[in-house]
PDB file of C-alpha atoms in Angstrom:
ATOM      1  CA  MET A 245       0.000   0.000   0.000  1.00  0.00           C
ATOM      2  CA  THR A 246       1.307   3.447  -0.943  1.00  0.00           C
ATOM      3  CA  ALA A 247       1.889   5.705   2.024  1.00  0.00           C
ATOM      4  CA  PRO A 248      -0.132   8.942   2.012  1.00  0.00           C
ATOM      5  CA  PRO A 249       1.866  12.048   1.135  1.00  0.00           C
ATOM      6  CA  THR A 250       3.493  13.880   4.001  1.00  0.00           C
ATOM      7  CA  ALA A 251       2.689  17.482   4.873  1.00  0.00           C
ATOM      8  CA  ALA A 252       5.957  18.575   3.266  1.00  0.00           C
ATOM      9  CA  GLN A 253       5.107  16.699   0.063  1.00  0.00           C
ATOM     10  CA  LEU A 254       1.610  18.190  -0.081  1.00  0.00           C
ATOM     11  CA  ILE A 255       2.990  21.686   0.400  1.00  0.00           C
ATOM     12  CA  GLU A 256       5.556  21.093  -2.342  1.00  0.00           C
ATOM     13  CA  GLN A 257       2.747  19.948  -4.644  1.00  0.00           C
ATOM     14  CA  GLY A 258       0.741  23.006  -3.653  1.00  0.00           C
ATOM     15  CA  LEU A 259       3.649  25.296  -4.453  1.00  0.00           C
ATOM     16  CA  PHE A 260       4.042  23.673  -7.864  1.00  0.00           C
ATOM     17  CA  HIS A 261       0.397  24.423  -8.701  1.00  0.00           C
ATOM     18  CA  HIS A 262       0.712  27.864  -7.109  1.00  0.00           C
ATOM     19  CA  ARG A 263       3.624  28.787  -9.388  1.00  0.00           C
ATOM     20  CA  GLN A 264       1.620  27.563 -12.378  1.00  0.00           C
ATOM     21  CA  GLY A 265      -1.229  29.880 -11.406  1.00  0.00           C
ATOM     22  CA  ASP A 266      -3.566  27.002 -10.533  1.00  0.00           C
ATOM     23  CA  PHE A 267      -4.709  28.337  -7.178  1.00  0.00           C
ATOM     24  CA  SER A 268      -7.570  25.865  -6.845  1.00  0.00           C
ATOM     25  CA  GLN A 269      -5.214  22.883  -6.929  1.00  0.00           C
ATOM     26  CA  ALA A 270      -2.752  24.695  -4.682  1.00  0.00           C
ATOM     27  CA  MET A 271      -5.467  25.360  -2.100  1.00  0.00           C
ATOM     28  CA  ASP A 272      -6.529  21.720  -2.271  1.00  0.00           C
ATOM     29  CA  ARG A 273      -3.045  20.638  -1.163  1.00  0.00           C
ATOM     30  CA  TYR A 274      -2.686  23.296   1.519  1.00  0.00           C
ATOM     31  CA  THR A 275      -6.085  22.521   3.033  1.00  0.00           C
ATOM     32  CA  GLN A 276      -5.289  18.803   3.057  1.00  0.00           C
ATOM     33  CA  VAL A 277      -2.347  19.649   5.293  1.00  0.00           C
ATOM     34  CA  LEU A 278      -4.509  21.801   7.561  1.00  0.00           C
ATOM     35  CA  ARG A 279      -7.153  19.093   7.938  1.00  0.00           C
ATOM     36  CA  ASN A 280      -4.498  16.877   9.476  1.00  0.00           C
ATOM     37  CA  ASP A 281      -2.552  19.640  11.214  1.00  0.00           C
ATOM     38  CA  PRO A 282      -4.508  22.882  11.751  1.00  0.00           C
ATOM     39  CA  GLN A 283      -1.419  24.483  13.269  1.00  0.00           C
ATOM     40  CA  ASN A 284       0.921  23.897  10.327  1.00  0.00           C
ATOM     41  CA  PRO A 285       2.581  27.312   9.876  1.00  0.00           C
ATOM     42  CA  ASP A 286       3.675  26.724   6.278  1.00  0.00           C
ATOM     43  CA  ALA A 287       0.206  25.731   5.090  1.00  0.00           C
ATOM     44  CA  LEU A 288      -1.349  28.654   6.965  1.00  0.00           C
ATOM     45  CA  TYR A 289       1.109  31.046   5.348  1.00  0.00           C
ATOM     46  CA  TYR A 290       0.495  29.790   1.815  1.00  0.00           C
ATOM     47  CA  VAL A 291      -3.282  29.876   2.276  1.00  0.00           C
ATOM     48  CA  ALA A 292      -2.800  33.480   3.428  1.00  0.00           C
ATOM     49  CA  VAL A 293      -0.870  34.219   0.227  1.00  0.00           C
ATOM     50  CA  VAL A 294      -3.724  32.835  -1.884  1.00  0.00           C
ATOM     51  CA  ALA A 295      -6.300  34.812   0.109  1.00  0.00           C
ATOM     52  CA  CYS A 296      -4.385  38.046  -0.516  1.00  0.00           C
ATOM     53  CA  HIS A 297      -3.996  37.208  -4.201  1.00  0.00           C
ATOM     54  CA  GLU A 298      -7.785  36.876  -4.400  1.00  0.00           C
ATOM     55  CA  GLY A 299      -8.312  40.227  -2.677  1.00  0.00           C
ATOM     56  CA  GLN A 300      -9.327  38.769   0.694  1.00  0.00           C
ATOM     57  CA  PHE A 301      -6.835  40.918   2.553  1.00  0.00           C
ATOM     58  CA  GLN A 302      -8.251  40.727   6.082  1.00  0.00           C
ATOM     59  CA  GLN A 303      -8.549  36.953   5.797  1.00  0.00           C
ATOM     60  CA  GLY A 304      -4.970  36.830   4.565  1.00  0.00           C
ATOM     61  CA  ILE A 305      -3.805  38.925   7.516  1.00  0.00           C
ATOM     62  CA  ASP A 306      -5.643  36.691   9.990  1.00  0.00           C
ATOM     63  CA  LEU A 307      -4.138  33.543   8.473  1.00  0.00           C
ATOM     64  CA  ALA A 308      -0.634  35.010   8.404  1.00  0.00           C
ATOM     65  CA  ARG A 309      -0.977  35.965  12.068  1.00  0.00           C
ATOM     66  CA  ARG A 310      -2.082  32.426  12.893  1.00  0.00           C
ATOM     67  CA  SER A 311       0.997  31.146  11.098  1.00  0.00           C
ATOM     68  CA  LEU A 312       3.134  33.478  13.209  1.00  0.00           C
ATOM     69  CA  ALA A 313       1.414  32.270  16.366  1.00  0.00           C
ATOM     70  CA  PHE A 314       2.636  28.742  15.654  1.00  0.00           C
ATOM     71  CA  ARG A 315       6.059  29.772  14.340  1.00  0.00           C
ATOM     72  CA  GLY A 316       7.283  33.193  15.290  1.00  0.00           C
ATOM     73  CA  GLY A 317      10.028  35.068  13.521  1.00  0.00           C
ATOM     74  CA  GLN A 318       8.749  34.571   9.962  1.00  0.00           C
ATOM     75  CA  ALA A 319       9.840  37.627   8.007  1.00  0.00           C
ATOM     76  CA  ARG A 320       7.758  36.475   5.042  1.00  0.00           C
ATOM     77  CA  ALA A 321       4.548  36.509   7.114  1.00  0.00           C
ATOM     78  CA  HIS A 322       5.163  40.022   8.437  1.00  0.00           C
ATOM     79  CA  ASN A 323       5.940  41.140   4.871  1.00  0.00           C
ATOM     80  CA  LEU A 324       2.687  39.627   3.598  1.00  0.00           C
ATOM     81  CA  ILE A 325       0.719  41.313   6.377  1.00  0.00           C
ATOM     82  CA  GLY A 326       2.324  44.614   5.433  1.00  0.00           C
ATOM     83  CA  GLN A 327       1.391  44.187   1.784  1.00  0.00           C
ATOM     84  CA  ALA A 328      -2.211  43.376   2.709  1.00  0.00           C
ATOM     85  CA  LEU A 329      -2.464  46.333   5.087  1.00  0.00           C
ATOM     86  CA  HIS A 330      -1.159  48.592   2.341  1.00  0.00           C
ATOM     87  CA  ARG A 331      -3.807  47.334  -0.060  1.00  0.00           C
ATOM     88  CA  MET A 332      -6.362  48.171   2.650  1.00  0.00           C
ATOM     89  CA  GLY A 333      -5.019  51.724   2.856  1.00  0.00           C
ATOM     90  CA  GLN A 334      -3.405  51.314   6.276  1.00  0.00           C
ATOM     91  CA  VAL A 335       0.007  52.703   5.369  1.00  0.00           C
ATOM     92  CA  LYS A 336       1.401  53.325   8.857  1.00  0.00           C
ATOM     93  CA  ASP A 337       0.409  49.850  10.045  1.00  0.00           C
ATOM     94  CA  ALA A 338       1.923  48.395   6.880  1.00  0.00           C
ATOM     95  CA  LEU A 339       5.180  50.212   7.619  1.00  0.00           C
ATOM     96  CA  ALA A 340       5.234  48.687  11.106  1.00  0.00           C
ATOM     97  CA  SER A 341       4.780  45.214   9.602  1.00  0.00           C
ATOM     98  CA  PHE A 342       7.672  45.720   7.192  1.00  0.00           C
ATOM     99  CA  ASP A 343       9.781  46.875  10.138  1.00  0.00           C
ATOM    100  CA  ASN A 344       8.810  43.656  11.930  1.00  0.00           C
ATOM    101  CA  ALA A 345       9.883  41.655   8.889  1.00  0.00           C
ATOM    102  CA  LEU A 346      13.288  43.324   8.980  1.00  0.00           C
ATOM    103  CA  VAL A 347      13.692  42.565  12.676  1.00  0.00           C
ATOM    104  CA  CYS A 348      13.225  38.899  11.742  1.00  0.00           C
ATOM    105  CA  ASP A 349      15.516  39.102   8.707  1.00  0.00           C
ATOM    106  CA  PRO A 350      17.707  42.212   8.365  1.00  0.00           C
ATOM    107  CA  LYS A 351      18.722  41.137   4.842  1.00  0.00           C
ATOM    108  CA  PHE A 352      15.195  40.814   3.432  1.00  0.00           C
ATOM    109  CA  ALA A 353      15.455  43.017   0.334  1.00  0.00           C
ATOM    110  CA  ASP A 354      11.751  42.826  -0.526  1.00  0.00           C
ATOM    111  CA  ALA A 355      10.789  44.191   2.891  1.00  0.00           C
ATOM    112  CA  TYR A 356      13.207  47.113   2.467  1.00  0.00           C
ATOM    113  CA  GLY A 357      11.646  47.925  -0.906  1.00  0.00           C
ATOM    114  CA  ASN A 358       8.130  47.721   0.520  1.00  0.00           C
ATOM    115  CA  ARG A 359       9.152  49.809   3.520  1.00  0.00           C
ATOM    116  CA  ALA A 360      10.575  52.434   1.176  1.00  0.00           C
ATOM    117  CA  ASN A 361       7.304  52.638  -0.732  1.00  0.00           C
ATOM    118  CA  MET A 362       5.402  53.259   2.514  1.00  0.00           C
ATOM    119  CA  LEU A 363       7.828  55.995   3.515  1.00  0.00           C
ATOM    120  CA  SER A 364       7.327  57.623   0.109  1.00  0.00           C
ATOM    121  CA  GLU A 365       3.559  57.566   0.578  1.00  0.00           C
ATOM    122  CA  LEU A 366       3.989  59.107   4.024  1.00  0.00           C
ATOM    123  CA  GLY A 367       5.953  62.002   2.534  1.00  0.00           C
ATOM    124  CA  LEU A 368       9.358  60.944   3.845  1.00  0.00           C
ATOM    125  CA  PRO A 369      11.489  60.810   0.674  1.00  0.00           C
ATOM    126  CA  ALA A 370      14.917  60.876   2.335  1.00  0.00           C
ATOM    127  CA  GLU A 371      14.025  57.923   4.556  1.00  0.00           C
ATOM    128  CA  ALA A 372      12.472  56.144   1.565  1.00  0.00           C
ATOM    129  CA  LEU A 373      15.626  56.643  -0.477  1.00  0.00           C
ATOM    130  CA  SER A 374      17.714  55.118   2.302  1.00  0.00           C
ATOM    131  CA  SER A 375      15.488  52.022   2.320  1.00  0.00           C
ATOM    132  CA  PHE A 376      15.584  51.713  -1.469  1.00  0.00           C
ATOM    133  CA  ASP A 377      19.363  51.923  -1.348  1.00  0.00           C
ATOM    134  CA  ARG A 378      19.466  49.155   1.249  1.00  0.00           C
ATOM    135  CA  ALA A 379      17.138  46.952  -0.820  1.00  0.00           C
ATOM    136  CA  ILE A 380      19.320  47.468  -3.887  1.00  0.00           C
ATOM    137  CA  GLU A 381      22.497  46.811  -1.926  1.00  0.00           C
ATOM    138  CA  ILE A 382      21.102  43.405  -0.926  1.00  0.00           C
ATOM    139  CA  ASN A 383      19.550  42.578  -4.313  1.00  0.00           C
ATOM    140  CA  PRO A 384      20.432  44.901  -7.209  1.00  0.00           C
ATOM    141  CA  ASN A 385      18.348  43.006  -9.757  1.00  0.00           C
ATOM    142  CA  VAL A 386      14.799  44.114  -8.862  1.00  0.00           C
ATOM    143  CA  ALA A 387      13.589  46.541 -11.525  1.00  0.00           C
ATOM    144  CA  ALA A 388      10.736  47.845  -9.353  1.00  0.00           C
ATOM    145  CA  ASP A 389      13.157  49.053  -6.682  1.00  0.00           C
ATOM    146  CA  TRP A 390      15.190  50.994  -9.242  1.00  0.00           C
ATOM    147  CA  LEU A 391      11.962  52.415 -10.715  1.00  0.00           C
ATOM    148  CA  ASN A 392      10.600  53.533  -7.352  1.00  0.00           C
ATOM    149  CA  ARG A 393      14.000  54.871  -6.304  1.00  0.00           C
ATOM    150  CA  GLY A 394      14.006  56.919  -9.504  1.00  0.00           C
ATOM    151  CA  ALA A 395      10.548  58.285  -8.728  1.00  0.00           C
ATOM    152  CA  THR A 396      11.719  59.285  -5.247  1.00  0.00           C
ATOM    153  CA  LEU A 397      14.786  61.054  -6.621  1.00  0.00           C
ATOM    154  CA  HIS A 398      12.633  62.737  -9.273  1.00  0.00           C
ATOM    155  CA  GLY A 399      10.359  64.099  -6.556  1.00  0.00           C
ATOM    156  CA  MET A 400      13.423  65.401  -4.706  1.00  0.00           C
ATOM    157  CA  GLY A 401      14.573  67.280  -7.817  1.00  0.00           C
ATOM    158  CA  ARG A 402      17.651  65.084  -8.259  1.00  0.00           C
ATOM    159  CA  PHE A 403      17.035  64.545 -11.960  1.00  0.00           C
ATOM    160  CA  ASP A 404      20.355  63.096 -13.096  1.00  0.00           C
ATOM    161  CA  GLU A 405      20.308  60.466 -10.349  1.00  0.00           C
ATOM    162  CA  ALA A 406      16.672  59.696 -11.121  1.00  0.00           C
ATOM    163  CA  ILE A 407      17.478  59.142 -14.802  1.00  0.00           C
ATOM    164  CA  ALA A 408      20.320  56.816 -13.813  1.00  0.00           C
ATOM    165  CA  SER A 409      17.905  54.787 -11.659  1.00  0.00           C
ATOM    166  CA  TYR A 410      15.371  54.597 -14.479  1.00  0.00           C
ATOM    167  CA  ASP A 411      18.144  53.526 -16.843  1.00  0.00           C
ATOM    168  CA  ARG A 412      18.965  50.636 -14.527  1.00  0.00           C
ATOM    169  CA  ALA A 413      15.301  49.664 -14.200  1.00  0.00           C
ATOM    170  CA  ILE A 414      14.926  49.618 -17.989  1.00  0.00           C
ATOM    171  CA  ALA A 415      18.073  47.514 -18.364  1.00  0.00           C
ATOM    172  CA  LEU A 416      16.511  44.944 -16.026  1.00  0.00           C
ATOM    173  CA  ASP A 417      12.982  45.129 -17.480  1.00  0.00           C
ATOM    174  CA  PRO A 418      12.833  46.950 -20.823  1.00  0.00           C
ATOM    175  CA  ASP A 419       9.144  46.204 -21.354  1.00  0.00           C
ATOM    176  CA  PHE A 420       7.640  48.020 -18.358  1.00  0.00           C
ATOM    177  CA  SER A 421       5.855  51.077 -19.716  1.00  0.00           C
ATOM    178  CA  VAL A 422       5.826  53.087 -16.479  1.00  0.00           C
ATOM    179  CA  THR A 423       9.620  53.328 -16.346  1.00  0.00           C
ATOM    180  CA  HIS A 424       9.777  54.748 -19.873  1.00  0.00           C
ATOM    181  CA  LEU A 425       6.936  57.127 -18.999  1.00  0.00           C
ATOM    182  CA  ASN A 426       8.668  58.353 -15.834  1.00  0.00           C
ATOM    183  CA  ARG A 427      12.015  58.827 -17.556  1.00  0.00           C
ATOM    184  CA  ALA A 428      10.299  60.708 -20.368  1.00  0.00           C
ATOM    185  CA  GLY A 429       8.714  63.020 -17.813  1.00  0.00           C
ATOM    186  CA  ILE A 430      12.116  64.029 -16.449  1.00  0.00           C
ATOM    187  CA  LEU A 431      13.494  64.493 -19.957  1.00  0.00           C
ATOM    188  CA  ASN A 432      10.564  66.803 -20.699  1.00  0.00           C
ATOM    189  CA  ASP A 433      11.316  68.738 -17.502  1.00  0.00           C
ATOM    190  CA  LEU A 434      14.903  69.135 -18.715  1.00  0.00           C
ATOM    191  CA  GLY A 435      13.834  70.284 -22.183  1.00  0.00           C
ATOM    192  CA  ARG A 436      15.318  67.206 -23.817  1.00  0.00           C
ATOM    193  CA  TRP A 437      12.328  66.906 -26.116  1.00  0.00           C
ATOM    194  CA  GLN A 438      13.702  64.432 -28.655  1.00  0.00           C
ATOM    195  CA  ASP A 439      14.880  61.994 -25.979  1.00  0.00           C
ATOM    196  CA  ALA A 440      11.576  62.389 -24.159  1.00  0.00           C
ATOM    197  CA  LEU A 441       9.625  61.704 -27.346  1.00  0.00           C
ATOM    198  CA  ALA A 442      11.467  58.415 -27.868  1.00  0.00           C
ATOM    199  CA  ASP A 443      10.554  57.303 -24.346  1.00  0.00           C
ATOM    200  CA  PHE A 444       6.913  58.366 -24.682  1.00  0.00           C
ATOM    201  CA  ASP A 445       6.701  56.450 -27.964  1.00  0.00           C
ATOM    202  CA  ARG A 446       8.112  53.365 -26.264  1.00  0.00           C
ATOM    203  CA  ALA A 447       5.696  53.704 -23.339  1.00  0.00           C
ATOM    204  CA  ILE A 448       2.765  54.003 -25.753  1.00  0.00           C
ATOM    205  CA  ALA A 449       3.934  50.999 -27.768  1.00  0.00           C
ATOM    206  CA  LEU A 450       3.914  48.962 -24.549  1.00  0.00           C
ATOM    207  CA  ALA A 451       0.673  50.398 -23.114  1.00  0.00           C
ATOM    208  CA  PRO A 452      -1.324  52.368 -25.707  1.00  0.00           C
ATOM    209  CA  LYS A 453      -4.088  53.498 -23.347  1.00  0.00           C
ATOM    210  CA  ILE A 454      -2.070  55.461 -20.781  1.00  0.00           C
ATOM    211  CA  ALA A 455      -3.401  58.988 -21.207  1.00  0.00           C
ATOM    212  CA  GLU A 456      -0.409  60.517 -19.416  1.00  0.00           C
ATOM    213  CA  ALA A 457       1.939  59.139 -22.066  1.00  0.00           C
ATOM    214  CA  HIS A 458      -0.024  60.801 -24.879  1.00  0.00           C
ATOM    215  CA  PHE A 459      -0.187  64.049 -22.887  1.00  0.00           C
ATOM    216  CA  GLY A 460       3.567  63.981 -22.243  1.00  0.00           C
ATOM    217  CA  ARG A 461       4.162  63.190 -25.900  1.00  0.00           C
ATOM    218  CA  ALA A 462       2.118  66.254 -26.829  1.00  0.00           C
ATOM    219  CA  LEU A 463       4.334  68.413 -24.609  1.00  0.00           C
ATOM    220  CA  ALA A 464       7.494  66.985 -26.176  1.00  0.00           C
ATOM    221  CA  LEU A 465       6.181  67.563 -29.697  1.00  0.00           C
ATOM    222  CA  GLN A 466       5.169  71.092 -28.738  1.00  0.00           C
ATOM    223  CA  GLY A 467       8.711  71.653 -27.494  1.00  0.00           C
ATOM    224  CA  LEU A 468       9.965  70.456 -30.875  1.00  0.00           C
ATOM    225  CA  ALA A 469       7.540  72.854 -32.635  1.00  0.00           C
ATOM    226  CA  ARG A 470       5.758  69.908 -34.268  1.00  0.00           C
ATOM    227  CA  LEU A 471       2.419  71.438 -33.432  1.00  0.00           C
ATOM    228  CA  ASP A 472       0.036  69.422 -35.611  1.00  0.00           C
ATOM    229  CA  GLU A 473       1.418  66.175 -34.195  1.00  0.00           C
ATOM    230  CA  ALA A 474       1.300  67.654 -30.705  1.00  0.00           C
ATOM    231  CA  LEU A 475      -2.377  68.491 -31.150  1.00  0.00           C
ATOM    232  CA  ALA A 476      -3.131  64.937 -32.279  1.00  0.00           C
ATOM    233  CA  SER A 477      -1.420  63.564 -29.166  1.00  0.00           C
ATOM    234  CA  ALA A 478      -3.321  65.957 -26.903  1.00  0.00           C
ATOM    235  CA  ASP A 479      -6.557  64.849 -28.582  1.00  0.00           C
ATOM    236  CA  ARG A 480      -5.692  61.215 -27.906  1.00  0.00           C
ATOM    237  CA  ALA A 481      -4.913  61.991 -24.265  1.00  0.00           C
ATOM    238  CA  LEU A 482      -8.345  63.579 -23.888  1.00  0.00           C
ATOM    239  CA  GLU A 483     -10.064  60.659 -25.612  1.00  0.00           C
ATOM    240  CA  LEU A 484      -8.573  58.414 -22.951  1.00  0.00           C
ATOM    241  CA  LYS A 485      -9.022  60.822 -20.028  1.00  0.00           C
ATOM    242  CA  PRO A 486     -11.586  63.540 -20.828  1.00  0.00           C
ATOM    243  CA  GLU A 487     -11.352  65.119 -17.360  1.00  0.00           C
ATOM    244  CA  SER A 488      -7.586  65.702 -17.486  1.00  0.00           C
ATOM    245  CA  VAL A 489      -7.009  69.362 -16.640  1.00  0.00           C
ATOM    246  CA  PRO A 490      -3.333  69.331 -17.738  1.00  0.00           C
ATOM    247  CA  ALA A 491      -4.298  67.822 -21.102  1.00  0.00           C
ATOM    248  CA  HIS A 492      -6.966  70.494 -21.693  1.00  0.00           C
ATOM    249  CA  LYS A 493      -4.462  73.226 -20.818  1.00  0.00           C
ATOM    250  CA  CYS A 494      -1.837  71.606 -23.020  1.00  0.00           C
ATOM    251  CA  ARG A 495      -4.270  71.447 -25.935  1.00  0.00           C
ATOM    252  CA  ALA A 496      -5.164  75.101 -25.390  1.00  0.00           C
ATOM    253  CA  GLY A 497      -1.497  76.079 -25.489  1.00  0.00           C
ATOM    254  CA  ILE A 498      -0.955  74.190 -28.721  1.00  0.00           C
ATOM    255  CA  LEU A 499      -4.031  75.774 -30.323  1.00  0.00           C
ATOM    256  CA  GLN A 500      -2.832  79.229 -29.298  1.00  0.00           C
ATOM    257  CA  ALA A 501       0.560  78.501 -30.868  1.00  0.00           C
ATOM    258  CA  LEU A 502      -1.290  77.498 -34.044  1.00  0.00           C
ATOM    259  CA  GLY A 503      -3.178  80.800 -34.031  1.00  0.00           C
ATOM    260  CA  ARG A 504      -6.489  79.153 -33.127  1.00  0.00           C
ATOM    261  CA  ALA A 505      -7.218  81.270 -30.062  1.00  0.00           C
ATOM    262  CA  GLU A 506     -11.010  80.849 -30.101  1.00  0.00           C
ATOM    263  CA  GLU A 507     -10.722  77.056 -30.012  1.00  0.00           C
ATOM    264  CA  ALA A 508      -8.162  77.345 -27.229  1.00  0.00           C
ATOM    265  CA  LYS A 509     -10.692  79.219 -25.086  1.00  0.00           C
ATOM    266  CA  ALA A 510     -12.984  76.185 -25.074  1.00  0.00           C
ATOM    267  CA  ASN A 511     -10.266  73.976 -23.608  1.00  0.00           C
ATOM    268  CA  LEU A 512      -9.323  76.576 -21.008  1.00  0.00           C
ATOM    269  CA  ALA A 513     -12.975  76.913 -20.022  1.00  0.00           C
ATOM    270  CA  LYS A 514     -13.303  73.144 -19.714  1.00  0.00           C
ATOM    271  CA  ALA A 515     -10.169  72.984 -17.564  1.00  0.00           C
ATOM    272  CA  ALA A 516     -11.563  75.704 -15.280  1.00  0.00           C
ATOM    273  CA  GLU A 517     -14.906  73.889 -15.038  1.00  0.00           C
ATOM    274  CA  ILE A 518     -13.229  70.603 -14.053  1.00  0.00           C
ATOM    275  CA  GLU A 519     -11.054  72.375 -11.480  1.00  0.00           C
ATOM    276  CA  ALA A 520     -14.089  74.116  -9.977  1.00  0.00           C
ATOM    277  CA  ASN A 521     -16.060  70.874  -9.774  1.00  0.00           C
ATOM    278  CA  THR A 522     -13.121  69.055  -8.223  1.00  0.00           C
ATOM    279  CA  SER A 523     -12.660  71.810  -5.646  1.00  0.00           C
ATOM    280  CA  SER A 524     -16.341  71.854  -4.679  1.00  0.00           C
ATOM    281  CA  ALA A 525     -16.364  68.061  -4.319  1.00  0.00           C
ATOM    282  CA  LEU A 526     -13.563  68.075  -1.752  1.00  0.00           C
ATOM    283  CA  PRO A 527     -14.645  67.624   1.899  1.00  0.00           C
ATOM    284  CA  ARG A 528     -14.505  70.854   3.848  1.00  0.00           C
ATOM    285  CA  ASP A 529     -11.924  71.083   6.604  1.00  0.00           C
ATOM    286  CA  PRO A 530     -14.007  70.828   9.802  1.00  0.00           C
ATOM    287  CA  SER A 531     -11.586  73.208  11.533  1.00  0.00           C
ATOM    288  CA  SER A 532     -12.112  75.979   8.981  1.00  0.00           C
ATOM    289  CA  PRO A 533     -14.265  78.963  10.043  1.00  0.00           C
ATOM    290  CA  ALA A 534     -16.785  78.380   7.254  1.00  0.00           C
ATOM    291  CA  ALA A 535     -17.414  74.854   8.487  1.00  0.00           C
ATOM    292  CA  SER A 536     -17.727  75.837  12.133  1.00  0.00           C
ATOM    293  CA  THR A 537     -21.107  75.248  13.721  1.00  0.00           C
ATOM    294  CA  GLY A 538     -20.346  77.665  16.541  1.00  0.00           C
TER     295      GLY A 538
END
């Protein structure tokens, strides 16, 4: 008689299916383990991973915490909890979880990268940059860390360093549109229109429906005095994102440069209308005098 598979064998089978994207078969193996051993920390962790993948973030957090209860010190579980908390909008709690992961494993590059992203969202770019640098020191081959490091440097006005980070991200993953888009944005800021145009074109080839890429392309073409092409790109940006104030203003500027001032007024009016509607939709600060109930 063939012996039943061990827990380790079932988990290995589950991981095989998991990597193939067959989450149903993976869950079947993990739950078989838990039927025999409800306290198995590995099975609990992998079920938590599947739950998070399916958008069940609170369930994933609860399962990961159960896994930690039966085997403390799992950096991976704290990292997963942090990712789930972030998806739930709890940035400060997510940061604490990534810190916990790094207490368990000070060389966990993924946790440093995640921690850096939280610090960026909390408006702490210098601290974020330090964490990105640590992640890259441990593992220099993660394109997302170079991309996000570049975005942080861009926000700090350190353009040359940001471009160098984007260059490295593109070398690692040349087919990620956002990196080309971000690098193009800096090149536009620097007035390097031709270089920017090449990056916008690449971003659009990879992801044709990103309105920001068409808008940025319009700016680059305007900088190159290729106004008819610029107008076509601005039109495409507005097809994809009709409420884009920058795109309306960009289109107005191009029309003015073409001597079509009356048409430009329509775009400026639309931009003002969108801005007014956006402003009126914002919640009033309860501490402001106008909101005071006395």
